[in-house]
Coordinates of C-alpha atoms and ligand atoms in Angstrom, one line a residue:
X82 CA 123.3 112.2 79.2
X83 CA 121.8 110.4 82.4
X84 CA 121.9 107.1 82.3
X85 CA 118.0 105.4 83.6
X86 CA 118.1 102.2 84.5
X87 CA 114.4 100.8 83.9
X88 CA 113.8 97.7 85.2
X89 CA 110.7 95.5 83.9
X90 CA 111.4 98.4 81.1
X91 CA 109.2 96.1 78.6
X92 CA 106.1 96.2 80.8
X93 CA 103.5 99.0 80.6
X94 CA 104.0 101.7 82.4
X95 CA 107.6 100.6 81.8
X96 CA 107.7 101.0 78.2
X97 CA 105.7 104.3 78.1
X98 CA 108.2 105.8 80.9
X99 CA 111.4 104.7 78.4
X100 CA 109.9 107.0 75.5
X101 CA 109.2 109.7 78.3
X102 CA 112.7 109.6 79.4
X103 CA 114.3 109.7 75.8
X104 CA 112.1 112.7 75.2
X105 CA 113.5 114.4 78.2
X106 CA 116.8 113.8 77.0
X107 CA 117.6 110.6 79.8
X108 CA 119.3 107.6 78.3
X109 CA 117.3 104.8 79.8
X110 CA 118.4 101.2 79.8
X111 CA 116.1 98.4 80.1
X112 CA 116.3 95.6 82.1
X113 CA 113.7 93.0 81.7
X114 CA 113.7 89.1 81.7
X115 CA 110.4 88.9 79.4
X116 CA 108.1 87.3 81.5
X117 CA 105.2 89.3 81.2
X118 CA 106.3 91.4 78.5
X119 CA 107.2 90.7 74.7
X120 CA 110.7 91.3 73.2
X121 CA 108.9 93.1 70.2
X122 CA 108.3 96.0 72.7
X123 CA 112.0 96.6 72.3
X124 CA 111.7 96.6 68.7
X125 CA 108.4 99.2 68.8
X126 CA 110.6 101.2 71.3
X127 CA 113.1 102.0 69.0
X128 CA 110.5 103.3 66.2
X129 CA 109.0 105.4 68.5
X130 CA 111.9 107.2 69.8
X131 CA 113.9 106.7 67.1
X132 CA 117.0 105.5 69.4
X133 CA 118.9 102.2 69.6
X134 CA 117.5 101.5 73.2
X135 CA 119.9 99.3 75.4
X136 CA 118.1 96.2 77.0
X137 CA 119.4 93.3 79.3
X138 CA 117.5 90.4 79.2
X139 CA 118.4 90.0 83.0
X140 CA 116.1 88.9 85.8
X141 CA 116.3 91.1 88.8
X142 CA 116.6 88.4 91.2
X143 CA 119.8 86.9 88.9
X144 CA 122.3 88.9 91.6
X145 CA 125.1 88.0 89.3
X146 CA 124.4 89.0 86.5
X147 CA 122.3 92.0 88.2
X148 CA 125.4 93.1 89.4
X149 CA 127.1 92.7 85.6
X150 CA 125.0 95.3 84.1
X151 CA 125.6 97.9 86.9
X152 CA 129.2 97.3 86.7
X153 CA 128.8 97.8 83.1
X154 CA 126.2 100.4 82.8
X155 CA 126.9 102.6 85.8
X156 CA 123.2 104.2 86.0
X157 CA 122.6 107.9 87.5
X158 CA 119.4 107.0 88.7
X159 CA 116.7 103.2 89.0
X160 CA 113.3 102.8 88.2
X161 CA 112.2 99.9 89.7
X162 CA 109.0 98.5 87.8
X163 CA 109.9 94.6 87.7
X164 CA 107.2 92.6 89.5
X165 CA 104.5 90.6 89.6
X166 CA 101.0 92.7 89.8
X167 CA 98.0 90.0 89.5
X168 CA 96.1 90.1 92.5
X169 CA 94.2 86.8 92.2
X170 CA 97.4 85.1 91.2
X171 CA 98.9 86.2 94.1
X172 CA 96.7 85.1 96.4
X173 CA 96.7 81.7 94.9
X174 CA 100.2 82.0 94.9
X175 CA 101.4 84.1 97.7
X176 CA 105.3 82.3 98.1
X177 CA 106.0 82.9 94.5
X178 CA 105.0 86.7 94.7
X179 CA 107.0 87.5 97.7
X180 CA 110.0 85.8 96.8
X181 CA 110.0 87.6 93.3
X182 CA 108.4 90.7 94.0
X183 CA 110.9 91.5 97.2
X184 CA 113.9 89.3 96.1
X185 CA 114.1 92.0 93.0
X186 CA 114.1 94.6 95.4
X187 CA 116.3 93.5 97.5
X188 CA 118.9 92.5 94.8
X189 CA 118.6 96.1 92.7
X190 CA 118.9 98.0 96.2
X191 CA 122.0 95.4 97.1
X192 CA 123.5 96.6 93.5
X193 CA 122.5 100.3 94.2
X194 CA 124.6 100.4 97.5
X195 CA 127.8 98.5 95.7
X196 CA 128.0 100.8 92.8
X197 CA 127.0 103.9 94.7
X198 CA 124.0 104.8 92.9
X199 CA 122.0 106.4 94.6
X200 CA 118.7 107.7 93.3
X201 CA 115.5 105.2 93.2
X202 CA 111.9 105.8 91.9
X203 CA 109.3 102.6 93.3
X204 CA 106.4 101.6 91.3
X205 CA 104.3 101.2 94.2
X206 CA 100.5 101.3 94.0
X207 CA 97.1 102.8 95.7
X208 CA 96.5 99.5 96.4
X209 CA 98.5 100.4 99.9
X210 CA 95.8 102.5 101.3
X211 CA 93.0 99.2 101.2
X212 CA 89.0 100.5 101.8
X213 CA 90.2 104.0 102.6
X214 CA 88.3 106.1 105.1
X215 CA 87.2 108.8 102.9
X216 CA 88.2 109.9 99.2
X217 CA 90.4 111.8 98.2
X218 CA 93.5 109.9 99.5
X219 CA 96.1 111.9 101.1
X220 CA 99.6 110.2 101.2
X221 CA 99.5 110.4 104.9
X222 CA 96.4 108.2 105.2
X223 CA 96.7 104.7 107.3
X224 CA 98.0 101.7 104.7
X225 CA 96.6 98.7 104.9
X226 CA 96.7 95.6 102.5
X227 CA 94.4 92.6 101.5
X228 CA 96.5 90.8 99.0
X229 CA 99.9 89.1 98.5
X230 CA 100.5 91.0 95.6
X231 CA 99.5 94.4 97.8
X232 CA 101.6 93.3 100.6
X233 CA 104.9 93.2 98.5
X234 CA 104.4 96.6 97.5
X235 CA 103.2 98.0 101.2
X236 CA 106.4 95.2 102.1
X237 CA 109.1 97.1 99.6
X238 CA 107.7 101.0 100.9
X239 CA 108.1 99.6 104.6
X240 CA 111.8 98.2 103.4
X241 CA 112.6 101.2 101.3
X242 CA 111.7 103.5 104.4
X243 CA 113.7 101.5 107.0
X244 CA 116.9 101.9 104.5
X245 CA 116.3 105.4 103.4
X246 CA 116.4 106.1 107.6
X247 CA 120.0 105.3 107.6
X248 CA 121.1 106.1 104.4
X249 CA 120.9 109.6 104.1
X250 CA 122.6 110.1 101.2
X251 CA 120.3 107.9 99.0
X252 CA 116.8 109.8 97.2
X253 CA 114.0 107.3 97.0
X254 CA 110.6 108.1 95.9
X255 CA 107.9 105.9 96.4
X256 CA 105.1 106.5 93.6
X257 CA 101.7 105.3 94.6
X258 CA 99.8 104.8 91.3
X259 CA 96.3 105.2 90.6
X260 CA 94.7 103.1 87.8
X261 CA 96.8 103.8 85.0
X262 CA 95.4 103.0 81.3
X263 CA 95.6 104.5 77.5
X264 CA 98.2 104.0 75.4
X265 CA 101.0 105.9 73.8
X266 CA 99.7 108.3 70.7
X267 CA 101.5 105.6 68.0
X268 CA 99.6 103.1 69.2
X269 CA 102.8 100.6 69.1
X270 CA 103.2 100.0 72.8
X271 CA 100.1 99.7 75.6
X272 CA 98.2 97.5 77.9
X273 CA 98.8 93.7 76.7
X274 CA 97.9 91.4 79.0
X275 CA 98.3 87.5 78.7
X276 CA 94.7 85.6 78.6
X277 CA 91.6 87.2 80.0
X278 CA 92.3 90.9 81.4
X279 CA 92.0 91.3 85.3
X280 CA 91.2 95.3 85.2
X281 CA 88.5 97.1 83.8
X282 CA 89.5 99.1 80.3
X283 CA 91.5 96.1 78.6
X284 CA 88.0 93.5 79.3
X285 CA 86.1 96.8 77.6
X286 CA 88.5 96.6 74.3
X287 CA 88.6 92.8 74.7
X288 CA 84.5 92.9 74.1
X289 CA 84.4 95.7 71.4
X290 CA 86.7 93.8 69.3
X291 CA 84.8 90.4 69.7
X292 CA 87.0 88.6 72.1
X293 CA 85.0 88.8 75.2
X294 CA 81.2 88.4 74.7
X295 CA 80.6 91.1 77.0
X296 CA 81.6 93.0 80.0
X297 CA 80.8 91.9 83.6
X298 CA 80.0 95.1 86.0
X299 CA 81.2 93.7 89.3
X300 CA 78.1 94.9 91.4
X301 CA 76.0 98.4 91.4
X302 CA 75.3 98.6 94.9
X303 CA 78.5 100.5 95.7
X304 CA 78.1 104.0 98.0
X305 CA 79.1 105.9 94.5
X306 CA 76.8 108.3 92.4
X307 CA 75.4 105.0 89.9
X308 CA 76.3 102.5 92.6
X309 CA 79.2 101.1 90.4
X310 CA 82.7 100.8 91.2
X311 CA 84.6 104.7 91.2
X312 CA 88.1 104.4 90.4
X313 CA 90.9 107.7 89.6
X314 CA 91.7 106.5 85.6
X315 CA 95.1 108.3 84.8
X316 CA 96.5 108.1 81.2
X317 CA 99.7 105.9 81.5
X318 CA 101.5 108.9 79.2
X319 CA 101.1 111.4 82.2
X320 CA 101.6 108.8 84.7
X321 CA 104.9 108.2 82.8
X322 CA 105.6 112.0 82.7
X323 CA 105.7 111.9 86.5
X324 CA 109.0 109.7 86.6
X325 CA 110.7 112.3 84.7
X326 CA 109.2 115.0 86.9
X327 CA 110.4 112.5 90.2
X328 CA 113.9 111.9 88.9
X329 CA 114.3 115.6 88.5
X330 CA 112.9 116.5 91.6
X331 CA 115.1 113.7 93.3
X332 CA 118.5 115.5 92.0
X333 CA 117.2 118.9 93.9
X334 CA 116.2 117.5 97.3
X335 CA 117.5 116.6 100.5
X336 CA 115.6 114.4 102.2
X337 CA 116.0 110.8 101.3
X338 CA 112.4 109.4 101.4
X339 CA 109.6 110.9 99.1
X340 CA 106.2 109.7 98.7
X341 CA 103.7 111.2 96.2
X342 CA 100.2 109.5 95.0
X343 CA 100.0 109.9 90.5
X344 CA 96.1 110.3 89.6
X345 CA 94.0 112.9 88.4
X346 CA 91.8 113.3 91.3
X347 CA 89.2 112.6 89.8
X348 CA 86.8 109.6 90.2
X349 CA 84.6 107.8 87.6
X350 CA 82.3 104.5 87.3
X351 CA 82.5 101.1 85.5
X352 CA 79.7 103.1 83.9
X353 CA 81.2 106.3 83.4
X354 CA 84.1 104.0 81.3
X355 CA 81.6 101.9 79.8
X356 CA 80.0 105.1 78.3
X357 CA 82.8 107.1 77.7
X358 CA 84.3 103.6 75.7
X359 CA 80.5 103.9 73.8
X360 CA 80.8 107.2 72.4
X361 CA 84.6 106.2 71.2
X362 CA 83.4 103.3 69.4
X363 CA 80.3 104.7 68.6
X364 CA 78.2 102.1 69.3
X365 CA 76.5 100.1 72.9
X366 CA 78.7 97.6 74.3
X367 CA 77.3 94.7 76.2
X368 CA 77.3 94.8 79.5
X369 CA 75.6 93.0 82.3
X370 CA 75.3 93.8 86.0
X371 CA 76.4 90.8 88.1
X372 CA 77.7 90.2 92.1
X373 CA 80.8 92.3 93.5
X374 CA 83.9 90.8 93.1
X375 CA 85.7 89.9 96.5
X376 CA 88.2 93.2 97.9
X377 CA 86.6 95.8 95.9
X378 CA 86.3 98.5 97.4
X379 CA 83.6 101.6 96.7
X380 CA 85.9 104.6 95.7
X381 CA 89.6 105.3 95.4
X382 CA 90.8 108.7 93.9
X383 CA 93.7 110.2 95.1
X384 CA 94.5 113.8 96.1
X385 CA 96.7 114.9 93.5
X386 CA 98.1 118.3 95.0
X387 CA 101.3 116.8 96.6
X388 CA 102.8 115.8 93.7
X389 CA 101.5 119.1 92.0
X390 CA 103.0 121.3 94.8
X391 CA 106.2 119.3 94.6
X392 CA 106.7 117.5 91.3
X393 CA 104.7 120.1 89.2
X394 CA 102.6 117.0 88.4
X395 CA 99.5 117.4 86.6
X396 CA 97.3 114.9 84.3
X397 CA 96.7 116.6 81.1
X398 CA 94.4 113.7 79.5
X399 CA 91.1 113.1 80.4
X400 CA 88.8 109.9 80.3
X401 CA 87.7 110.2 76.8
X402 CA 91.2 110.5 75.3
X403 CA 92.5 107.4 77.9
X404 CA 89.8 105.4 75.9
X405 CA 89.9 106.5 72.6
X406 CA 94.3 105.5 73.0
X407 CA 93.1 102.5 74.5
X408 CA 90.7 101.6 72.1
X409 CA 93.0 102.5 69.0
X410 CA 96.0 100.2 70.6
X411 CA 93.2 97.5 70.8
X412 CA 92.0 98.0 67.0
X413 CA 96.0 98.1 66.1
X414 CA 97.1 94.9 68.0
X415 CA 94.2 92.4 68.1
X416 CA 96.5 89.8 69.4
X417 CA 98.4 91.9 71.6
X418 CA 102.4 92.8 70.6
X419 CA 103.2 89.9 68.7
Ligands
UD1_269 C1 93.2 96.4 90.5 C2 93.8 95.7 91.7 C3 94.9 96.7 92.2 C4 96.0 96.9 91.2 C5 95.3 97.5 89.9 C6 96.4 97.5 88.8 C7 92.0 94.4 92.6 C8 91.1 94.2 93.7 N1 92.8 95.5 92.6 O1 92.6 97.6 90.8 O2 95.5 96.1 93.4 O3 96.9 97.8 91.7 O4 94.2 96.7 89.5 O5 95.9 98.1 87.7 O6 92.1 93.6 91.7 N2 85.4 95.9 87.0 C9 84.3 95.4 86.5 N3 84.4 94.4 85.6 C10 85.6 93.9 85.2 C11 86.8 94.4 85.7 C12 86.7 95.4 86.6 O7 83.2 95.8 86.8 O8 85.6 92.9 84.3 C13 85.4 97.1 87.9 C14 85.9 96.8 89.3 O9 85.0 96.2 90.2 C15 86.4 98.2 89.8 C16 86.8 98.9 88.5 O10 86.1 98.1 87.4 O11 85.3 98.9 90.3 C17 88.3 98.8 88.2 O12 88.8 97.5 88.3 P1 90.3 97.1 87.9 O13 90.6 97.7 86.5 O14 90.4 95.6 88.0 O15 91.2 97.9 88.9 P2 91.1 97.9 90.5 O16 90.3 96.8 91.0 O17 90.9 99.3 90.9

């Protein structure tokens, strides 16, 4: 059995790409220091797959004991999802964002080159491709950046790229997400974020289960087709289906750099969600329209026939079922993974 290590494995898309890899027959092993995630996801893990799932409580940018846990573990392959990913916090506080975000990096790719591991999937991000100049987003489109926390990813591609130049031998894919949200089926693990949520589904949830008195559409003057915000929603179950499909595909190649965008191509509205999040509930959900929020951008969706083509990548759910798994994680853990 392969041995995945998952680092930030406790996270979202973390967690959701552990049971992934267990159901494709992977062993994975987390390694997570628990900032942003809670231990209990370990726990929930194991009901799910009904496996003893191996975690270090290790930070990434701990070299010493990074380097314990490859001695001892020996990975086939790394999935790098450890990181800091709050875009107002990382403007506030840019130094602590680089130094975490590529300090990680640069330690698990300092470990990879010791133990002669040599496959890597990155957790990168659309955010690379900024305002884009048209939709849909095409891989090879210009990237440009308006945040710290969008920099370190754009940062970790350029580093990733630069390394991958001279080490042939490596297989690094670079996965730029989409908007990931949903949760798994059993609704143990899914989005939990600390205080008020950032992104748009979690606020939703937040409001229908009387947390949040109601949601804020950030502005309705956008060039879309209701003049809100149109963003490419993938279900973090298929988004975590396309590591497997990466680490597969990275054991067949020959190339040692790979980039492929994970959304469904399709685009849809703070309204669209706000709607589709209305028949799942079954009932309105107040709303009001207020100013853009600063860096938003009209439309993102990607083009998602790359990673078809090559991956045989393709987003089975569709926006109702990402908010009805939402909604039920919401319902089944008011206070988050406690
Ligand atoms: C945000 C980040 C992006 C990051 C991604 C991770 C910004 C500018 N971008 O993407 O870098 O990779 O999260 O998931 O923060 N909206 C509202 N009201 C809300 C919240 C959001 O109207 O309370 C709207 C936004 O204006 C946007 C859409 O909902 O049109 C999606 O927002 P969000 O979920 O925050 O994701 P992004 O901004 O696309």
């Amino acid at each position: 059995m392969k041995k995945v290590l998952v680092t930030g494995g406790a996270g979202y898309i973390g967690s959701h790409t552990v049971v992934a890899l267990v159901e494709a027959g992977y062993e994975p092993i987390i390694v997570d220091n628990f900032y942003n995630a809670s231990p209990k996801v370990i726990d929930r893990l194991e009901l799910i797959t009904k496996k003893k799932i191996k975690c270090y409580n290790v930070d990434c940018c701990d070299a010493s004991k990074l380097d314990e846990v490859f001695k001892e573990v020996k990975p086939h392959a790394v999935i790098h999802f450890a990181g800091y990913k709050a875009v107002g916090e990382s403007v506030s506080k840019p130094l602590m964002y680089y130094d975490n975000n590529l300090t990680s990096l640069l330690k698990v790719l300092e470990c990879m080159v010791k133990y002669e591991v040599k496959n890597l999937v990155f957790s990168s991000s659309a955010t690379v491709y900024g305002d884009p100049k048209s939709v849909p987003i095409y891989e090879d489109f210009p990237l440009h950046v308006t945040n710290p926390y969008g920099r370190t990813k754009l940062m970790i591609e350029e580093i990733l790229t630069d390394f991958a130049k001279v080490n042939p031998d490596f297989r690094i894919a670079l996965l730029r997400y989409f908007n990931p949200i949903g949760a798994h089926e059993s609704h143990l693990i899914g989005e939990d974020p600390n205080g008020i949520p950032n992104n748009l589904v979690p606020y939703i949830t937040q409001v229908c289960i009387g947390k949040l008195a109601k949601l804020r559409v950030f502005g309705n003057d956008y060039k879309t087709h209701d003049g809100t915000g149109v963003r490419d929603y993938i279900h973090v179950c298929d988004l975590a289906l396309g590591h497997v499909l990466t680490l597969k595909r990275l054991d067949e190649v020959t190339d040692s750099l790979y980039i492929y965008n994970l959304g469904t191509g399709k685009g849809s509205s703070v309204l669209d969600v706000l709607h589709t999040m209305e028949k799942v509930v079954g009932h309105p959900i107040a709303h009001e329209i207020v100013a853009r929020r600063p860096g938003d951008i009209d439309a993102c969706y990607a083009s998602p026939e790359k990673a078809f083509k090559e991956l045989g990548f393709k987003a089975k759910y569709d926006l109702y079922d990402m908010c009805k798994s939402a909604w039920e994680f919401q319902e089944n853990n008011p206070d988050g993974i406690k």
